[in-house]
Amino acid sequence: MTDRYAVFGHPIAHSKSPLIHAAFARQTGQDMTYEAILAPKDGFATSVAAFVAAGGRGANVTVPFKEEAFRLATRLAPRAERAGAVNTLVFDGGILGDNTDGAGLVADLTRNLNCSLAGRRVLLLGAGGAARGVVEPLLDQQPAALVIANRTVSRAHELADLFGRGVTASGFDETGGPFDVVINATAASLAGELPPLSPAIFTTDTLAYDMMYGRDTPFLAFARGHGAATADGLGMLVEQAAEAFYVWRGVRPDTAAVIASLRAA
Ligand code: NDP
Protein backbone atom coordinates (compact mmCIF):
# COMPACT_ATOMS: atom_id res chain seq x y z
CA MET A 1 0.00 0.00 0.00
CA THR A 2 1.24 3.52 -0.80
CA ASP A 3 2.43 5.29 2.37
CA ARG A 4 0.76 8.62 3.15
CA TYR A 5 2.48 11.77 4.42
CA ALA A 6 1.24 15.35 4.76
CA VAL A 7 2.08 18.87 5.91
CA PHE A 8 -0.26 20.58 8.40
CA GLY A 9 -0.47 24.36 8.61
CA HIS A 10 -2.81 27.35 8.59
CA PRO A 11 -2.59 28.80 5.97
CA ILE A 12 -1.17 25.98 3.84
CA ALA A 13 -2.15 26.58 0.19
CA HIS A 14 1.18 28.36 -0.50
CA SER A 15 3.28 25.42 0.77
CA LYS A 16 5.97 24.07 -1.55
CA SER A 17 6.42 20.94 0.57
CA PRO A 18 4.12 18.67 -1.54
CA LEU A 19 6.16 19.56 -4.67
CA ILE A 20 9.46 18.97 -2.87
CA HIS A 21 8.46 15.59 -1.40
CA ALA A 22 6.93 14.44 -4.69
CA ALA A 23 10.27 15.20 -6.36
CA PHE A 24 12.19 13.33 -3.62
CA ALA A 25 9.86 10.31 -3.92
CA ARG A 26 10.24 10.17 -7.74
CA GLN A 27 13.98 10.51 -7.51
CA THR A 28 14.43 7.76 -4.88
CA GLY A 29 11.64 5.43 -6.10
CA GLN A 30 9.72 5.58 -2.80
CA ASP A 31 6.05 4.51 -2.95
CA MET A 32 4.42 7.39 -1.06
CA THR A 33 2.07 10.35 -1.35
CA TYR A 34 2.39 13.75 0.35
CA GLU A 35 -0.49 16.20 0.65
CA ALA A 36 -1.13 19.63 2.20
CA ILE A 37 -3.77 19.69 4.96
CA LEU A 38 -5.34 22.90 6.24
CA ALA A 39 -5.96 22.32 9.96
CA PRO A 40 -8.37 24.68 11.76
CA LYS A 41 -6.45 26.96 14.12
CA ASP A 42 -8.10 25.24 17.11
CA GLY A 43 -8.18 21.80 15.50
CA PHE A 44 -4.58 20.69 14.91
CA ALA A 45 -4.69 17.61 17.19
CA THR A 46 -8.05 16.49 15.73
CA SER A 47 -6.75 16.84 12.16
CA VAL A 48 -3.62 14.85 12.97
CA ALA A 49 -5.69 12.12 14.68
CA ALA A 50 -7.94 11.81 11.60
CA PHE A 51 -4.88 11.51 9.34
CA VAL A 52 -3.33 8.81 11.55
CA ALA A 53 -6.66 6.91 11.61
CA ALA A 54 -6.69 7.04 7.79
CA GLY A 55 -3.23 5.40 7.67
CA GLY A 56 -0.89 8.43 7.73
CA ARG A 57 2.74 7.44 8.39
CA GLY A 58 4.29 10.85 9.07
CA ALA A 59 3.83 14.60 8.72
CA ASN A 60 5.48 17.98 8.61
CA VAL A 61 4.15 20.82 10.71
CA THR A 62 4.38 24.50 9.86
CA VAL A 63 3.10 27.86 11.15
CA PRO A 64 1.35 28.13 13.62
CA PHE A 65 1.44 24.55 14.96
CA LYS A 66 5.12 23.78 15.73
CA GLU A 67 4.78 24.28 19.49
CA GLU A 68 1.47 22.39 19.63
CA ALA A 69 3.14 19.53 17.73
CA PHE A 70 5.86 19.54 20.39
CA ARG A 71 3.18 19.00 23.05
CA LEU A 72 1.30 16.40 20.97
CA ALA A 73 4.35 14.13 20.53
CA THR A 74 4.54 11.13 22.84
CA ARG A 75 8.35 10.92 22.32
CA LEU A 76 10.86 13.58 21.25
CA ALA A 77 14.12 13.41 19.33
CA PRO A 78 16.80 15.20 21.43
CA ARG A 79 17.14 18.03 18.89
CA ALA A 80 13.37 18.67 19.05
CA GLU A 81 13.42 18.60 22.83
CA ARG A 82 16.13 21.28 22.90
CA ALA A 83 14.38 23.36 20.24
CA GLY A 84 11.02 23.29 22.07
CA ALA A 85 9.35 22.95 18.67
CA VAL A 86 8.51 20.11 16.27
CA ASN A 87 8.32 20.28 12.46
CA THR A 88 8.39 16.52 11.73
CA LEU A 89 6.13 13.78 13.11
CA VAL A 90 6.46 10.01 12.76
CA PHE A 91 3.32 7.92 13.43
CA ASP A 92 4.58 4.55 14.61
CA GLY A 93 1.92 3.58 17.11
CA GLY A 94 2.96 6.57 19.24
CA ILE A 95 3.94 9.98 17.87
CA LEU A 96 7.65 10.78 17.55
CA GLY A 97 8.36 14.53 17.31
CA ASP A 98 11.53 15.73 15.56
CA ASN A 99 12.89 19.07 14.36
CA THR A 100 14.82 19.27 11.08
CA ASP A 101 14.89 23.07 10.63
CA GLY A 102 18.34 23.51 12.18
CA ALA A 103 19.88 20.65 10.22
CA GLY A 104 18.33 22.19 7.08
CA LEU A 105 19.84 25.62 7.74
CA VAL A 106 23.29 24.22 8.51
CA ALA A 107 23.22 21.97 5.41
CA ASP A 108 22.27 24.92 3.21
CA LEU A 109 24.96 27.20 4.66
CA THR A 110 27.82 24.73 4.77
CA ARG A 111 27.10 22.48 1.76
CA ASN A 112 25.13 24.56 -0.75
CA LEU A 113 26.57 28.00 0.02
CA ASN A 114 30.08 26.86 1.01
CA CYS A 115 29.88 28.99 4.14
CA SER A 116 31.79 27.36 6.96
CA LEU A 117 30.63 28.31 10.46
CA ALA A 118 33.58 26.97 12.47
CA GLY A 119 35.51 29.79 14.10
CA ARG A 120 33.23 32.44 12.54
CA ARG A 121 31.20 35.18 14.24
CA VAL A 122 27.47 34.54 13.78
CA LEU A 123 24.56 36.91 14.46
CA LEU A 124 21.08 35.33 14.73
CA LEU A 125 18.16 37.77 14.48
CA GLY A 126 14.95 36.62 16.20
CA ALA A 127 14.00 34.44 19.16
CA GLY A 128 10.82 32.77 17.89
CA GLY A 129 10.22 29.19 16.80
CA ALA A 130 12.58 29.27 13.81
CA ALA A 131 15.43 30.78 15.86
CA ARG A 132 14.97 28.28 18.69
CA GLY A 133 15.29 25.38 16.26
CA VAL A 134 18.61 26.48 14.81
CA VAL A 135 20.66 27.51 17.87
CA GLU A 136 21.90 24.05 18.84
CA PRO A 137 22.83 22.95 15.28
CA LEU A 138 24.65 26.27 14.77
CA LEU A 139 26.60 25.76 18.02
CA ASP A 140 27.52 22.23 16.93
CA GLN A 141 29.50 23.88 14.10
CA GLN A 142 31.66 25.60 16.77
CA PRO A 143 31.41 29.26 15.75
CA ALA A 144 33.77 31.71 17.53
CA ALA A 145 30.72 33.62 18.80
CA LEU A 146 26.92 33.44 18.51
CA VAL A 147 24.92 36.59 19.30
CA ILE A 148 21.10 36.34 19.42
CA ALA A 149 19.37 39.69 18.87
CA ASN A 150 15.63 40.18 19.21
CA ARG A 151 13.05 42.99 19.25
CA THR A 152 11.86 41.80 22.68
CA VAL A 153 15.30 41.60 24.29
CA SER A 154 14.12 39.48 27.23
CA ARG A 155 13.23 36.65 24.79
CA ALA A 156 16.77 36.76 23.35
CA HIS A 157 18.14 36.43 26.90
CA GLU A 158 15.80 33.51 27.69
CA LEU A 159 16.95 31.69 24.55
CA ALA A 160 20.67 32.42 25.09
CA ASP A 161 20.41 31.26 28.72
CA LEU A 162 19.13 27.86 27.56
CA PHE A 163 22.42 27.22 25.78
CA GLY A 164 25.22 29.04 27.70
CA ARG A 165 28.38 27.97 25.80
CA GLY A 166 29.41 31.45 24.54
CA VAL A 167 25.96 32.55 23.37
CA THR A 168 25.12 36.20 24.13
CA ALA A 169 21.87 38.15 23.80
CA SER A 170 21.14 41.73 22.77
CA GLY A 171 18.71 44.15 21.18
CA PHE A 172 18.96 44.92 17.46
CA ASP A 173 20.86 48.17 18.04
CA GLU A 174 23.53 46.82 20.41
CA THR A 175 24.82 43.69 18.66
CA GLY A 176 28.35 44.99 18.09
CA GLY A 177 30.00 43.74 14.92
CA PRO A 178 31.01 43.02 12.33
CA PHE A 179 29.84 39.40 11.77
CA ASP A 180 30.82 36.75 9.23
CA VAL A 181 27.27 35.39 8.99
CA VAL A 182 24.01 37.23 9.80
CA ILE A 183 20.85 35.06 9.81
CA ASN A 184 17.43 36.70 9.79
CA ALA A 185 15.03 34.36 11.63
CA THR A 186 12.53 37.10 12.47
CA ALA A 187 9.10 37.33 10.86
CA ALA A 188 9.86 40.96 9.88
CA SER A 189 10.42 40.00 6.23
CA LEU A 190 6.91 38.49 6.09
CA ALA A 191 5.60 41.97 6.91
CA GLY A 192 8.00 43.65 4.46
CA GLU A 193 9.85 45.26 7.39
CA LEU A 194 13.51 45.72 8.28
CA PRO A 195 14.68 45.25 11.89
CA PRO A 196 16.57 48.40 13.06
CA LEU A 197 20.09 47.04 12.45
CA SER A 198 23.41 48.87 12.35
CA PRO A 199 25.23 48.71 8.97
CA ALA A 200 28.36 48.00 11.07
CA ILE A 201 27.29 44.34 11.34
CA PHE A 202 28.24 43.81 7.67
CA THR A 203 31.53 43.75 5.78
CA THR A 204 32.14 42.72 2.19
CA ASP A 205 32.98 39.23 3.57
CA THR A 206 29.65 38.81 5.39
CA LEU A 207 26.97 36.35 4.25
CA ALA A 208 23.48 37.70 5.05
CA TYR A 209 20.88 34.90 5.11
CA ASP A 210 17.12 35.44 5.26
CA MET A 211 15.02 32.39 6.22
CA MET A 212 12.18 33.92 4.20
CA TYR A 213 12.08 32.79 0.56
CA GLY A 214 10.26 33.55 -2.64
CA ARG A 215 10.95 37.28 -2.80
CA ASP A 216 13.67 39.84 -2.14
CA THR A 217 13.35 41.25 1.38
CA PRO A 218 14.26 44.62 2.96
CA PHE A 219 16.86 42.76 5.06
CA LEU A 220 18.61 41.30 2.00
CA ALA A 221 18.46 44.65 0.17
CA PHE A 222 19.94 46.43 3.22
CA ALA A 223 22.73 43.84 3.50
CA ARG A 224 23.52 44.02 -0.21
CA GLY A 225 23.59 47.81 0.03
CA HIS A 226 26.36 47.48 2.62
CA GLY A 227 28.46 45.08 0.57
CA ALA A 228 27.37 41.71 2.00
CA ALA A 229 26.68 38.58 -0.06
CA THR A 230 23.07 37.38 0.33
CA ALA A 231 20.99 34.18 0.28
CA ASP A 232 17.31 33.44 0.87
CA GLY A 233 15.75 30.49 2.74
CA LEU A 234 14.75 28.32 -0.22
CA GLY A 235 17.75 26.04 0.26
CA MET A 236 16.89 25.66 3.97
CA LEU A 237 13.32 24.74 3.03
CA VAL A 238 14.49 21.96 0.72
CA GLU A 239 17.20 20.75 3.13
CA GLN A 240 14.84 20.54 6.14
CA ALA A 241 12.47 18.56 3.90
CA ALA A 242 15.30 16.22 2.88
CA GLU A 243 16.16 15.62 6.53
CA ALA A 244 12.49 14.82 7.30
CA PHE A 245 12.40 12.48 4.27
CA TYR A 246 15.47 10.72 5.69
CA VAL A 247 13.80 10.39 9.12
CA TRP A 248 10.75 8.75 7.48
CA ARG A 249 12.30 6.69 4.68
CA GLY A 250 15.97 6.19 5.63
CA VAL A 251 17.02 7.53 2.20
CA ARG A 252 18.77 10.84 1.47
CA PRO A 253 17.43 12.56 -1.67
CA ASP A 254 19.58 14.78 -3.91
CA THR A 255 18.59 18.32 -2.95
CA ALA A 256 20.57 20.33 -5.53
CA ALA A 257 18.31 19.35 -8.44
CA VAL A 258 15.16 20.18 -6.46
CA ILE A 259 16.50 23.58 -5.33
CA ALA A 260 17.45 24.39 -8.93
CA SER A 261 14.02 23.46 -10.29
CA LEU A 262 12.20 25.50 -7.60
CA ARG A 263 14.42 28.50 -8.39
CA ALA A 264 13.71 28.14 -12.09
CA ALA A 265 9.96 28.06 -11.41
P1 NDP B 1 7.62 33.36 15.24
O1 NDP B 1 6.32 34.06 15.16
O2 NDP B 1 7.79 32.21 16.17
O3 NDP B 1 8.79 34.42 15.68
C1 NDP B 1 8.78 35.70 15.19
C2 NDP B 1 10.12 36.40 15.52
O4 NDP B 1 10.23 37.53 14.68
C3 NDP B 1 10.21 36.89 16.94
O5 NDP B 1 11.58 36.88 17.32
C4 NDP B 1 9.68 38.33 16.81
O6 NDP B 1 10.16 39.20 17.80
C5 NDP B 1 10.27 38.71 15.47
N1 NDP B 1 9.52 39.74 14.76
C6 NDP B 1 8.25 39.65 14.28
N2 NDP B 1 7.94 40.78 13.62
C7 NDP B 1 9.03 41.58 13.67
C8 NDP B 1 9.30 42.88 13.17
N3 NDP B 1 8.39 43.56 12.45
N4 NDP B 1 10.53 43.40 13.39
C9 NDP B 1 11.44 42.71 14.08
N5 NDP B 1 11.24 41.49 14.60
C10 NDP B 1 10.04 40.93 14.39
O7 NDP B 1 7.99 32.96 13.73
P2 NDP B 1 8.98 31.81 13.25
O8 NDP B 1 10.18 31.87 14.12
O9 NDP B 1 8.24 30.53 13.15
O10 NDP B 1 9.34 32.24 11.74
C11 NDP B 1 10.23 33.31 11.47
C12 NDP B 1 10.53 33.37 9.97
O11 NDP B 1 11.31 32.26 9.54
C13 NDP B 1 9.30 33.38 9.06
O12 NDP B 1 9.53 34.34 8.04
C14 NDP B 1 9.26 31.98 8.50
O13 NDP B 1 8.63 31.95 7.24
C15 NDP B 1 10.75 31.68 8.38
N6 NDP B 1 11.05 30.22 8.37
C16 NDP B 1 11.65 29.68 7.25
C17 NDP B 1 12.00 28.33 7.20
C18 NDP B 1 12.66 27.77 5.99
O14 NDP B 1 12.72 26.55 5.85
N7 NDP B 1 13.20 28.59 5.10
C19 NDP B 1 11.71 27.43 8.34
C20 NDP B 1 11.10 28.10 9.48
C21 NDP B 1 10.78 29.44 9.46
P3 NDP B 1 9.41 39.37 19.24
O15 NDP B 1 9.92 38.25 20.09
O16 NDP B 1 9.84 40.70 19.72
O17 NDP B 1 7.93 39.28 18.97
Short mmCIF file of N, CA, C and O in Angstrom, two decimals, residues 18-73:
data_model
loop_
_atom_site.label_atom_id
_atom_site.label_comp_id
_atom_site.label_asym_id
_atom_site.label_seq_id
_atom_site.Cartn_x
_atom_site.Cartn_y
_atom_site.Cartn_z
N PRO A 18 4.59 19.80 -0.72
CA PRO A 18 4.12 18.67 -1.54
C PRO A 18 4.95 18.50 -2.82
O PRO A 18 5.28 17.37 -3.20
N LEU A 19 5.32 19.62 -3.46
CA LEU A 19 6.16 19.56 -4.67
C LEU A 19 7.52 18.95 -4.36
O LEU A 19 8.04 18.12 -5.10
N ILE A 20 8.11 19.41 -3.24
CA ILE A 20 9.46 18.97 -2.87
C ILE A 20 9.45 17.47 -2.57
O ILE A 20 10.30 16.72 -3.08
N HIS A 21 8.48 17.01 -1.78
CA HIS A 21 8.46 15.59 -1.40
C HIS A 21 8.07 14.69 -2.59
O HIS A 21 8.56 13.56 -2.68
N ALA A 22 7.25 15.22 -3.49
CA ALA A 22 6.93 14.44 -4.69
C ALA A 22 8.20 14.25 -5.53
O ALA A 22 8.46 13.16 -6.06
N ALA A 23 9.01 15.30 -5.61
CA ALA A 23 10.27 15.20 -6.36
C ALA A 23 11.22 14.21 -5.69
O ALA A 23 11.84 13.38 -6.36
N PHE A 24 11.32 14.28 -4.35
CA PHE A 24 12.19 13.33 -3.62
C PHE A 24 11.73 11.89 -3.85
O PHE A 24 12.55 10.99 -4.05
N ALA A 25 10.40 11.66 -3.80
CA ALA A 25 9.86 10.31 -3.92
C ALA A 25 10.14 9.74 -5.32
O ALA A 25 10.53 8.58 -5.46
N ARG A 26 9.95 10.60 -6.35
CA ARG A 26 10.24 10.17 -7.74
C ARG A 26 11.71 9.79 -7.88
O ARG A 26 12.05 8.73 -8.41
N GLN A 27 12.54 10.68 -7.36
CA GLN A 27 13.98 10.51 -7.51
C GLN A 27 14.50 9.23 -6.82
O GLN A 27 15.41 8.58 -7.32
N THR A 28 13.90 8.88 -5.67
CA THR A 28 14.43 7.76 -4.88
C THR A 28 13.57 6.50 -5.04
O THR A 28 13.84 5.49 -4.40
N GLY A 29 12.48 6.60 -5.85
CA GLY A 29 11.64 5.43 -6.10
C GLY A 29 10.85 4.99 -4.87
O GLY A 29 10.53 3.80 -4.74
N GLN A 30 10.51 5.92 -3.99
CA GLN A 30 9.72 5.58 -2.80
C GLN A 30 8.22 5.62 -3.13
O GLN A 30 7.75 6.56 -3.79
N ASP A 31 7.49 4.61 -2.67
CA ASP A 31 6.05 4.51 -2.95
C ASP A 31 5.29 5.27 -1.86
O ASP A 31 4.97 4.71 -0.82
N MET A 32 5.05 6.55 -2.09
CA MET A 32 4.42 7.39 -1.06
C MET A 32 3.69 8.57 -1.69
O MET A 32 3.97 8.95 -2.82
N THR A 33 2.72 9.11 -0.94
CA THR A 33 2.07 10.35 -1.35
C THR A 33 2.29 11.38 -0.26
O THR A 33 2.60 11.03 0.88
N TYR A 34 2.15 12.66 -0.61
CA TYR A 34 2.39 13.75 0.35
C TYR A 34 1.42 14.87 0.01
O TYR A 34 1.45 15.42 -1.09
N GLU A 35 0.53 15.19 0.92
CA GLU A 35 -0.49 16.20 0.65
C GLU A 35 -0.43 17.35 1.65
O GLU A 35 0.18 17.21 2.72
N ALA A 36 -1.04 18.48 1.30
CA ALA A 36 -1.13 19.63 2.20
C ALA A 36 -2.49 19.61 2.89
O ALA A 36 -3.52 19.45 2.22
N ILE A 37 -2.51 19.72 4.21
CA ILE A 37 -3.77 19.69 4.96
C ILE A 37 -3.92 20.98 5.76
O ILE A 37 -3.05 21.34 6.57
N LEU A 38 -5.03 21.68 5.50
CA LEU A 38 -5.34 22.90 6.24
C LEU A 38 -6.04 22.49 7.53
O LEU A 38 -7.17 22.02 7.51
N ALA A 39 -5.35 22.65 8.67
CA ALA A 39 -5.96 22.32 9.96
C ALA A 39 -6.60 23.59 10.51
O ALA A 39 -6.00 24.66 10.42
N PRO A 40 -7.81 23.50 11.10
CA PRO A 40 -8.37 24.68 11.76
C PRO A 40 -7.43 25.13 12.87
O PRO A 40 -6.74 24.30 13.45
N LYS A 41 -7.40 26.45 13.13
CA LYS A 41 -6.45 26.96 14.12
C LYS A 41 -6.63 26.29 15.48
O LYS A 41 -5.66 26.10 16.22
N ASP A 42 -7.88 25.91 15.82
CA ASP A 42 -8.10 25.24 17.11
C ASP A 42 -8.32 23.74 16.93
O ASP A 42 -8.84 23.08 17.82
N GLY A 43 -7.88 23.21 15.77
CA GLY A 43 -8.18 21.80 15.50
C GLY A 43 -6.99 21.00 15.00
O GLY A 43 -7.16 20.01 14.28
N PHE A 44 -5.78 21.39 15.40
CA PHE A 44 -4.58 20.69 14.91
C PHE A 44 -4.58 19.22 15.36
O PHE A 44 -4.42 18.31 14.54
N ALA A 45 -4.78 18.98 16.66
CA ALA A 45 -4.69 17.61 17.19
C ALA A 45 -5.76 16.71 16.55
O ALA A 45 -5.49 15.56 16.21
N THR A 46 -6.96 17.26 16.35
CA THR A 46 -8.05 16.49 15.73
C THR A 46 -7.71 16.12 14.29
O THR A 46 -7.94 14.99 13.84
N SER A 47 -7.13 17.09 13.55
CA SER A 47 -6.75 16.84 12.16
C SER A 47 -5.68 15.76 12.08
O SER A 47 -5.74 14.87 11.21
N VAL A 48 -4.70 15.84 12.97
CA VAL A 48 -3.62 14.85 12.97
C VAL A 48 -4.21 13.47 13.29
O VAL A 48 -3.88 12.47 12.62
N ALA A 49 -5.10 13.40 14.29
CA ALA A 49 -5.69 12.12 14.68
C ALA A 49 -6.45 11.49 13.51
O ALA A 49 -6.37 10.28 13.27
N ALA A 50 -7.18 12.32 12.75
CA ALA A 50 -7.94 11.81 11.60
C ALA A 50 -6.99 11.26 10.54
O ALA A 50 -7.25 10.22 9.92
N PHE A 51 -5.86 11.95 10.34
CA PHE A 51 -4.88 11.51 9.34
C PHE A 51 -4.23 10.19 9.76
O PHE A 51 -4.04 9.28 8.93
N VAL A 52 -3.92 10.06 11.04
CA VAL A 52 -3.33 8.81 11.55
C VAL A 52 -4.34 7.67 11.39
O VAL A 52 -3.99 6.57 10.92
N ALA A 53 -5.62 7.94 11.72
CA ALA A 53 -6.66 6.91 11.61
C ALA A 53 -6.82 6.45 10.16
O ALA A 53 -7.17 5.30 9.89
N ALA A 54 -6.55 7.37 9.21
CA ALA A 54 -6.69 7.04 7.79
C ALA A 54 -5.41 6.40 7.24
O ALA A 54 -5.28 6.19 6.03
N GLY A 55 -4.44 6.11 8.12
CA GLY A 55 -3.23 5.40 7.67
C GLY A 55 -2.00 6.26 7.48
O GLY A 55 -1.00 5.78 6.96
N GLY A 56 -2.05 7.54 7.88
CA GLY A 56 -0.89 8.43 7.73
C GLY A 56 0.34 7.88 8.46
O GLY A 56 0.22 7.36 9.57
N ARG A 57 1.50 7.97 7.82
CA ARG A 57 2.74 7.44 8.39
C ARG A 57 3.60 8.53 9.02
O ARG A 57 4.44 8.24 9.88
N GLY A 58 3.46 9.77 8.53
CA GLY A 58 4.29 10.85 9.07
C GLY A 58 3.78 12.18 8.56
O GLY A 58 2.94 12.23 7.65
N ALA A 59 4.29 13.28 9.15
CA ALA A 59 3.83 14.60 8.72
C ALA A 59 4.88 15.65 9.01
O ALA A 59 5.72 15.48 9.90
N ASN A 60 4.78 16.74 8.26
CA ASN A 60 5.48 17.98 8.61
C ASN A 60 4.48 18.93 9.23
O ASN A 60 3.27 18.82 9.00
N VAL A 61 5.00 19.86 10.01
CA VAL A 61 4.15 20.82 10.71
C VAL A 61 4.75 22.20 10.48
O VAL A 61 5.95 22.40 10.63
N THR A 62 3.88 23.15 10.06
CA THR A 62 4.38 24.50 9.86
C THR A 62 3.52 25.49 10.64
O THR A 62 2.67 25.08 11.45
N VAL A 63 3.77 26.79 10.42
CA VAL A 63 3.10 27.86 11.15
C VAL A 63 1.59 27.62 11.18
O VAL A 63 1.02 27.33 10.13
N PRO A 64 0.87 27.74 12.29
CA PRO A 64 1.35 28.13 13.62
C PRO A 64 1.41 26.95 14.60
O PRO A 64 1.22 27.16 15.79
N PHE A 65 1.67 25.74 14.12
CA PHE A 65 1.44 24.55 14.96
C PHE A 65 2.71 23.90 15.53
O PHE A 65 2.61 22.82 16.12
N LYS A 66 3.89 24.51 15.35
CA LYS A 66 5.12 23.78 15.73
C LYS A 66 5.21 23.54 17.24
O LYS A 66 5.75 22.52 17.67
N GLU A 67 4.70 24.48 18.03
CA GLU A 67 4.78 24.28 19.49
C GLU A 67 3.69 23.30 19.96
O GLU A 67 3.90 22.51 20.87
N GLU A 68 2.53 23.35 19.29
CA GLU A 68 1.47 22.39 19.63
C GLU A 68 1.91 20.97 19.26
O GLU A 68 1.62 20.01 19.98
N ALA A 69 2.64 20.85 18.15
CA ALA A 69 3.14 19.53 17.73
C ALA A 69 4.14 19.00 18.77
O ALA A 69 4.19 17.80 19.04
N PHE A 70 4.91 19.91 19.33
CA PHE A 70 5.86 19.54 20.39
C PHE A 70 5.10 18.91 21.57
O PHE A 70 5.52 17.90 22.12
N ARG A 71 3.96 19.51 21.91
CA ARG A 71 3.18 19.00 23.05
C ARG A 71 2.43 17.71 22.70
O ARG A 71 2.18 16.87 23.55
N LEU A 72 2.07 17.57 21.40
CA LEU A 72 1.30 16.40 20.97
C LEU A 72 2.16 15.13 20.93
O LEU A 72 1.66 14.01 21.10
N ALA A 73 3.46 15.30 20.68
CA ALA A 73 4.35 14.13 20.53
C ALA A 73 4.39 13.32 21.81
O ALA A 73 4.39 13.88 22.92
#
